[in-house]
PDB file of C-alpha atoms in Angstrom:
ATOM      1  CA  MET T 118       0.003   0.006   0.006  1.00  0.00           C
ATOM      2  CA  ARG T 119       1.322   3.438  -0.953  1.00  0.00           C
ATOM      3  CA  LYS T 120       2.302   5.782   1.865  1.00  0.00           C
ATOM      4  CA  SER T 121      -0.500   8.245   1.018  1.00  0.00           C
ATOM      5  CA  SER T 122      -3.054   5.433   1.027  1.00  0.00           C
ATOM      6  CA  GLN T 123      -1.750   4.096   4.308  1.00  0.00           C
ATOM      7  CA  GLU T 124      -1.889   7.568   5.870  1.00  0.00           C
ATOM      8  CA  LYS T 125      -5.491   8.006   4.663  1.00  0.00           C
ATOM      9  CA  ARG T 126      -6.380   4.581   6.018  1.00  0.00           C
ATOM     10  CA  ILE T 127      -4.964   5.518   9.437  1.00  0.00           C
ATOM     11  CA  ARG T 128      -6.905   8.820   9.421  1.00  0.00           C
ATOM     12  CA  ILE T 129     -10.110   6.889   8.792  1.00  0.00           C
ATOM     13  CA  ILE T 130      -9.341   4.456  11.608  1.00  0.00           C
ATOM     14  CA  GLU T 131      -8.582   7.266  14.027  1.00  0.00           C
ATOM     15  CA  ALA T 132     -11.734   9.209  13.102  1.00  0.00           C
ATOM     16  CA  ALA T 133     -13.790   6.035  13.448  1.00  0.00           C
ATOM     17  CA  THR T 134     -12.196   5.327  16.836  1.00  0.00           C
ATOM     18  CA  SER T 135     -13.199   8.748  18.106  1.00  0.00           C
ATOM     19  CA  LEU T 136     -16.802   8.386  16.892  1.00  0.00           C
ATOM     20  CA  PHE T 137     -17.183   4.821  18.174  1.00  0.00           C
ATOM     21  CA  ILE T 138     -15.999   5.940  21.617  1.00  0.00           C
ATOM     22  CA  LYS T 139     -18.230   9.038  21.653  1.00  0.00           C
ATOM     23  CA  GLN T 140     -21.397   7.555  20.140  1.00  0.00           C
ATOM     24  CA  GLY T 141     -21.083   3.775  20.332  1.00  0.00           C
ATOM     25  CA  TYR T 142     -20.937   1.328  17.455  1.00  0.00           C
ATOM     26  CA  ARG T 143     -24.605   1.314  16.477  1.00  0.00           C
ATOM     27  CA  ASP T 144     -25.026   5.081  16.429  1.00  0.00           C
ATOM     28  CA  THR T 145     -21.934   5.684  14.293  1.00  0.00           C
ATOM     29  CA  SER T 146     -22.428   5.671  10.536  1.00  0.00           C
ATOM     30  CA  LEU T 147     -20.006   5.466   7.661  1.00  0.00           C
ATOM     31  CA  ASP T 148     -21.438   8.768   6.383  1.00  0.00           C
ATOM     32  CA  GLN T 149     -20.310  10.484   9.601  1.00  0.00           C
ATOM     33  CA  ILE T 150     -16.810   9.087   9.197  1.00  0.00           C
ATOM     34  CA  VAL T 151     -16.669  10.231   5.563  1.00  0.00           C
ATOM     35  CA  SER T 152     -17.821  13.716   6.593  1.00  0.00           C
ATOM     36  CA  ILE T 153     -14.794  13.959   8.900  1.00  0.00           C
ATOM     37  CA  CYS T 154     -12.168  12.339   6.656  1.00  0.00           C
ATOM     38  CA  GLY T 155     -13.428  13.405   3.256  1.00  0.00           C
ATOM     39  CA  GLY T 156     -13.472  11.114   0.281  1.00  0.00           C
ATOM     40  CA  SER T 157     -16.351   8.731  -0.248  1.00  0.00           C
ATOM     41  CA  LYS T 158     -18.022   5.669   1.189  1.00  0.00           C
ATOM     42  CA  GLN T 159     -16.563   3.725  -1.719  1.00  0.00           C
ATOM     43  CA  THR T 160     -13.108   4.411  -0.282  1.00  0.00           C
ATOM     44  CA  LEU T 161     -14.173   2.976   3.064  1.00  0.00           C
ATOM     45  CA  TYR T 162     -15.624  -0.067   1.371  1.00  0.00           C
ATOM     46  CA  ARG T 163     -12.418  -0.539  -0.598  1.00  0.00           C
ATOM     47  CA  TYR T 164     -10.246  -0.406   2.540  1.00  0.00           C
ATOM     48  CA  PHE T 165     -12.540  -2.161   5.037  1.00  0.00           C
ATOM     49  CA  SER T 166     -15.392  -3.882   3.130  1.00  0.00           C
ATOM     50  CA  ASN T 167     -18.047  -2.622   5.556  1.00  0.00           C
ATOM     51  CA  LYS T 168     -18.645  -1.001   8.946  1.00  0.00           C
ATOM     52  CA  GLU T 169     -17.876  -4.207  10.812  1.00  0.00           C
ATOM     53  CA  GLY T 170     -14.616  -4.604   8.899  1.00  0.00           C
ATOM     54  CA  LEU T 171     -13.696  -1.042   9.873  1.00  0.00           C
ATOM     55  CA  PHE T 172     -14.437  -1.777  13.527  1.00  0.00           C
ATOM     56  CA  ILE T 173     -12.196  -4.843  13.378  1.00  0.00           C
ATOM     57  CA  GLU T 174      -9.370  -2.638  12.078  1.00  0.00           C
ATOM     58  CA  VAL T 175     -10.104  -0.093  14.802  1.00  0.00           C
ATOM     59  CA  LEU T 176      -9.650  -2.855  17.405  1.00  0.00           C
ATOM     60  CA  ALA T 177      -6.416  -4.099  15.824  1.00  0.00           C
ATOM     61  CA  HIS T 178      -4.939  -0.588  15.500  1.00  0.00           C
ATOM     62  CA  ASN T 179      -5.749   0.483  19.026  1.00  0.00           C
ATOM     63  CA  THR T 180      -4.752  -2.703  20.804  1.00  0.00           C
ATOM     64  CA  LYS T 181      -1.394  -2.637  19.028  1.00  0.00           C
ATOM     65  CA  ASN T 182      -0.677   1.049  19.653  1.00  0.00           C
ATOM     66  CA  ASN T 183      -2.062   1.405  23.172  1.00  0.00           C
ATOM     67  CA  LEU T 184      -0.665  -1.807  24.581  1.00  0.00           C
ATOM     68  CA  GLU T 185       2.851  -1.150  23.299  1.00  0.00           C
ATOM     69  CA  PRO T 186       4.074   0.375  26.626  1.00  0.00           C
ATOM     70  CA  VAL T 187       2.938  -2.804  28.406  1.00  0.00           C
ATOM     71  CA  PHE T 188       5.226  -4.899  26.202  1.00  0.00           C
ATOM     72  CA  GLN T 189       8.366  -3.424  27.716  1.00  0.00           C
ATOM     73  CA  LEU T 190       8.796  -5.977  30.487  1.00  0.00           C
ATOM     74  CA  GLU T 191      12.551  -6.388  30.196  1.00  0.00           C
ATOM     75  CA  TYR T 192      14.452  -7.222  33.360  1.00  0.00           C
ATOM     76  CA  LYS T 193      17.923  -5.684  33.539  1.00  0.00           C
ATOM     77  CA  LYS T 194      20.563  -6.768  35.961  1.00  0.00           C
ATOM     78  CA  ASP T 195      21.169  -3.221  37.152  1.00  0.00           C
ATOM     79  CA  ASP T 196      17.516  -2.923  38.202  1.00  0.00           C
ATOM     80  CA  LEU T 197      15.404  -4.716  40.796  1.00  0.00           C
ATOM     81  CA  LEU T 198      12.847  -7.240  39.582  1.00  0.00           C
ATOM     82  CA  CYS T 199      10.190  -5.599  41.766  1.00  0.00           C
ATOM     83  CA  ASN T 200      10.779  -2.264  39.968  1.00  0.00           C
ATOM     84  CA  THR T 201      10.325  -3.969  36.592  1.00  0.00           C
ATOM     85  CA  LEU T 202       7.082  -5.577  37.733  1.00  0.00           C
ATOM     86  CA  GLU T 203       5.844  -2.277  39.197  1.00  0.00           C
ATOM     87  CA  ARG T 204       6.370  -0.528  35.862  1.00  0.00           C
ATOM     88  CA  PHE T 205       4.451  -3.289  34.117  1.00  0.00           C
ATOM     89  CA  ALA T 206       1.616  -3.079  36.673  1.00  0.00           C
ATOM     90  CA  LYS T 207       1.205   0.665  36.173  1.00  0.00           C
ATOM     91  CA  GLU T 208       1.259   0.516  32.384  1.00  0.00           C
ATOM     92  CA  TYR T 209      -1.123  -2.450  32.339  1.00  0.00           C
ATOM     93  CA  LEU T 210      -3.660  -0.849  34.640  1.00  0.00           C
ATOM     94  CA  LEU T 211      -3.558   2.456  32.758  1.00  0.00           C
ATOM     95  CA  SER T 212      -4.077   0.705  29.419  1.00  0.00           C
ATOM     96  CA  ILE T 213      -7.117  -1.329  30.452  1.00  0.00           C
ATOM     97  CA  CYS T 214      -8.760   1.464  32.452  1.00  0.00           C
ATOM     98  CA  SER T 215      -8.358   4.269  29.896  1.00  0.00           C
ATOM     99  CA  ASN T 216      -9.724   5.093  26.470  1.00  0.00           C
ATOM    100  CA  PRO T 217      -9.616   3.978  23.775  1.00  0.00           C
ATOM    101  CA  LEU T 218      -9.273   0.393  25.047  1.00  0.00           C
ATOM    102  CA  LEU T 219     -11.790   0.811  27.850  1.00  0.00           C
ATOM    103  CA  SER T 220     -14.586   2.038  25.573  1.00  0.00           C
ATOM    104  CA  LEU T 221     -13.720  -0.472  22.855  1.00  0.00           C
ATOM    105  CA  PHE T 222     -13.960  -3.257  25.427  1.00  0.00           C
ATOM    106  CA  ARG T 223     -17.345  -1.900  26.478  1.00  0.00           C
ATOM    107  CA  ILE T 224     -18.539  -1.877  22.845  1.00  0.00           C
ATOM    108  CA  VAL T 225     -17.335  -5.397  22.178  1.00  0.00           C
ATOM    109  CA  SER T 226     -19.063  -6.635  25.331  1.00  0.00           C
ATOM    110  CA  ALA T 227     -22.344  -4.822  24.628  1.00  0.00           C
ATOM    111  CA  ASP T 228     -22.735  -5.011  20.855  1.00  0.00           C
ATOM    112  CA  PHE T 229     -20.889  -8.176  19.889  1.00  0.00           C
ATOM    113  CA  ASN T 230     -21.479 -10.573  22.777  1.00  0.00           C
ATOM    114  CA  MET T 231     -23.274 -12.986  20.415  1.00  0.00           C
ATOM    115  CA  HIS T 232     -20.667 -12.540  17.689  1.00  0.00           C
ATOM    116  CA  ASN T 233     -17.731 -14.947  17.913  1.00  0.00           C
ATOM    117  CA  SER T 234     -15.160 -13.435  15.563  1.00  0.00           C
ATOM    118  CA  ILE T 235     -14.940  -9.896  16.938  1.00  0.00           C
ATOM    119  CA  PRO T 236     -14.646 -10.813  20.652  1.00  0.00           C
ATOM    120  CA  ASN T 237     -12.121 -13.499  19.675  1.00  0.00           C
ATOM    121  CA  GLN T 238     -10.112 -11.049  17.618  1.00  0.00           C
ATOM    122  CA  PHE T 239     -10.124  -8.485  20.435  1.00  0.00           C
ATOM    123  CA  TRP T 240      -9.128 -11.125  22.955  1.00  0.00           C
ATOM    124  CA  GLU T 241      -6.332 -12.553  20.817  1.00  0.00           C
ATOM    125  CA  THR T 242      -4.762  -9.199  19.933  1.00  0.00           C
ATOM    126  CA  GLY T 243      -5.162  -7.733  23.413  1.00  0.00           C
ATOM    127  CA  PRO T 244      -5.494  -9.738  26.649  1.00  0.00           C
ATOM    128  CA  GLN T 245      -4.178 -13.007  25.237  1.00  0.00           C
ATOM    129  CA  CYS T 246      -1.031 -11.321  23.907  1.00  0.00           C
ATOM    130  CA  ILE T 247      -0.400  -9.693  27.278  1.00  0.00           C
ATOM    131  CA  HIS T 248      -0.956 -12.960  29.107  1.00  0.00           C
ATOM    132  CA  GLN T 249       1.487 -14.845  26.875  1.00  0.00           C
ATOM    133  CA  TYR T 250       4.040 -12.067  27.115  1.00  0.00           C
ATOM    134  CA  LEU T 251       3.875 -12.106  30.913  1.00  0.00           C
ATOM    135  CA  ILE T 252       3.919 -15.924  31.027  1.00  0.00           C
ATOM    136  CA  ASP T 253       7.090 -15.979  28.914  1.00  0.00           C
ATOM    137  CA  PHE T 254       8.679 -13.346  31.141  1.00  0.00           C
ATOM    138  CA  LEU T 255       7.848 -15.204  34.343  1.00  0.00           C
ATOM    139  CA  ALA T 256       9.245 -18.435  32.839  1.00  0.00           C
ATOM    140  CA  SER T 257      12.527 -16.808  31.763  1.00  0.00           C
ATOM    141  CA  ASP T 258      15.845 -17.848  33.303  1.00  0.00           C
ATOM    142  CA  GLU T 259      16.466 -14.345  34.599  1.00  0.00           C
ATOM    143  CA  VAL T 260      13.241 -14.351  36.609  1.00  0.00           C
ATOM    144  CA  LYS T 261      13.659 -17.964  37.790  1.00  0.00           C
ATOM    145  CA  GLU T 262      16.733 -16.799  39.660  1.00  0.00           C
ATOM    146  CA  TYR T 263      14.482 -14.739  41.958  1.00  0.00           C
ATOM    147  CA  LEU T 264      11.031 -16.349  41.767  1.00  0.00           C
ATOM    148  CA  ASP T 265      10.058 -19.979  42.354  1.00  0.00           C
ATOM    149  CA  ILE T 266       7.271 -20.467  39.806  1.00  0.00           C
ATOM    150  CA  ASP T 267       6.165 -23.965  38.773  1.00  0.00           C
ATOM    151  CA  ASP T 268       3.130 -22.798  36.785  1.00  0.00           C
ATOM    152  CA  PRO T 269       3.869 -19.525  34.919  1.00  0.00           C
ATOM    153  CA  GLU T 270       0.328 -19.339  33.542  1.00  0.00           C
ATOM    154  CA  LEU T 271      -1.222 -19.505  37.006  1.00  0.00           C
ATOM    155  CA  ALA T 272       1.290 -16.983  38.295  1.00  0.00           C
ATOM    156  CA  CYS T 273       0.442 -14.681  35.384  1.00  0.00           C
ATOM    157  CA  ASN T 274      -3.259 -14.837  36.167  1.00  0.00           C
ATOM    158  CA  GLN T 275      -2.630 -14.207  39.851  1.00  0.00           C
ATOM    159  CA  PHE T 276      -0.419 -11.189  39.169  1.00  0.00           C
ATOM    160  CA  LEU T 277      -2.904  -9.642  36.737  1.00  0.00           C
ATOM    161  CA  ALA T 278      -5.708 -10.196  39.229  1.00  0.00           C
ATOM    162  CA  LEU T 279      -3.698  -8.449  41.931  1.00  0.00           C
ATOM    163  CA  ILE T 280      -3.130  -5.533  39.587  1.00  0.00           C
ATOM    164  CA  LYS T 281      -6.722  -5.220  38.340  1.00  0.00           C
ATOM    165  CA  LEU T 282      -8.695  -5.808  41.542  1.00  0.00           C
ATOM    166  CA  ASP T 283     -11.914  -3.865  40.841  1.00  0.00           C
ATOM    167  CA  TYR T 284     -10.261  -0.981  38.989  1.00  0.00           C
ATOM    168  CA  GLN T 285     -11.281  -2.119  35.492  1.00  0.00           C
ATOM    169  CA  ASN T 286     -14.855  -2.911  36.525  1.00  0.00           C
ATOM    170  CA  LYS T 287     -15.174   0.466  38.229  1.00  0.00           C
ATOM    171  CA  ALA T 288     -13.708   2.186  35.181  1.00  0.00           C
ATOM    172  CA  LEU T 289     -16.305   0.486  32.982  1.00  0.00           C
ATOM    173  CA  LEU T 290     -18.981   1.914  35.284  1.00  0.00           C
ATOM    174  CA  GLY T 291     -17.566   5.425  34.906  1.00  0.00           C
ATOM    175  CA  TYR T 292     -15.323   5.704  37.939  1.00  0.00           C
ATOM    176  CA  GLY T 293     -12.052   7.514  37.411  1.00  0.00           C
ATOM    177  CA  ILE T 294      -8.683   5.768  37.424  1.00  0.00           C
ATOM    178  CA  PRO T 295      -6.238   6.316  40.310  1.00  0.00           C
ATOM    179  CA  ASN T 296      -3.993   9.359  40.215  1.00  0.00           C
ATOM    180  CA  LYS T 297      -0.244   8.829  39.745  1.00  0.00           C
ATOM    181  CA  SER T 298       0.471   8.602  43.460  1.00  0.00           C
ATOM    182  CA  GLU T 299      -2.318   6.096  44.096  1.00  0.00           C
ATOM    183  CA  LEU T 300      -1.341   4.112  41.025  1.00  0.00           C
ATOM    184  CA  SER T 301       2.278   3.838  42.146  1.00  0.00           C
ATOM    185  CA  GLU T 302       1.231   2.778  45.664  1.00  0.00           C
ATOM    186  CA  HIS T 303      -1.178   0.176  44.304  1.00  0.00           C
ATOM    187  CA  ALA T 304       1.396  -1.216  41.890  1.00  0.00           C
ATOM    188  CA  LYS T 305       3.907  -1.542  44.724  1.00  0.00           C
ATOM    189  CA  LYS T 306       1.428  -3.386  46.932  1.00  0.00           C
ATOM    190  CA  ALA T 307       0.452  -5.741  44.095  1.00  0.00           C
ATOM    191  CA  VAL T 308       4.095  -6.600  43.467  1.00  0.00           C
ATOM    192  CA  ILE T 309       4.816  -7.117  47.189  1.00  0.00           C
ATOM    193  CA  ALA T 310       1.865  -9.525  47.407  1.00  0.00           C
ATOM    194  CA  PHE T 311       3.038 -11.375  44.282  1.00  0.00           C
ATOM    195  CA  MET T 312       6.613 -11.583  45.464  1.00  0.00           C
ATOM    196  CA  SER T 313       5.446 -12.965  48.812  1.00  0.00           C
ATOM    197  CA  LEU T 314       3.817 -15.841  46.921  1.00  0.00           C
ATOM    198  CA  TYR T 315       6.782 -16.711  44.728  1.00  0.00           C
ATOM    199  CA  GLY T 316       9.927 -15.050  46.071  1.00  0.00           C
ATOM    200  CA  ARG T 317      12.851 -17.365  46.761  1.00  0.00           C
TER     201      ARG T 317
END
């Protein structure tokens, strides 16, 4: 795809993301997206086939871009493992409790709960990728030196549960996310609890 075409495609995805978040999936039309981006509906059909195809691309684009900071879980010898896990905890909680991912998750749950492919695609490109990334990290030789983990998948689920608590559910209901100070304190407590389970 030419650079100009790719840039236009991204503009459409970003405009659609904004409208989906503001209005919801059902109340957003392709005509509204065209009115913002210019061009024609034929262009949208050529890039995305239909509104559902556009929403699928919106999910893929936003999960990739907004989860990128979470995928920085690299332990360095000159740092403490708990500091690395705390950074992960903060980035993870911010990503799942903030837009666009929070609103997209709400849309998928509300409008596509009887639709297999879209929830599966969202799960596979978002939560499942994070889970596998954390599982691989917890199973690495560097981490094994400090943590005694027989089942990395179970440990992953436990750590994510300690991080999330009720924050994501409350965010879905409209509660605000913790401020930086509260977030740092919560991340520290989650890591301390996790380390108490598995620390050597």
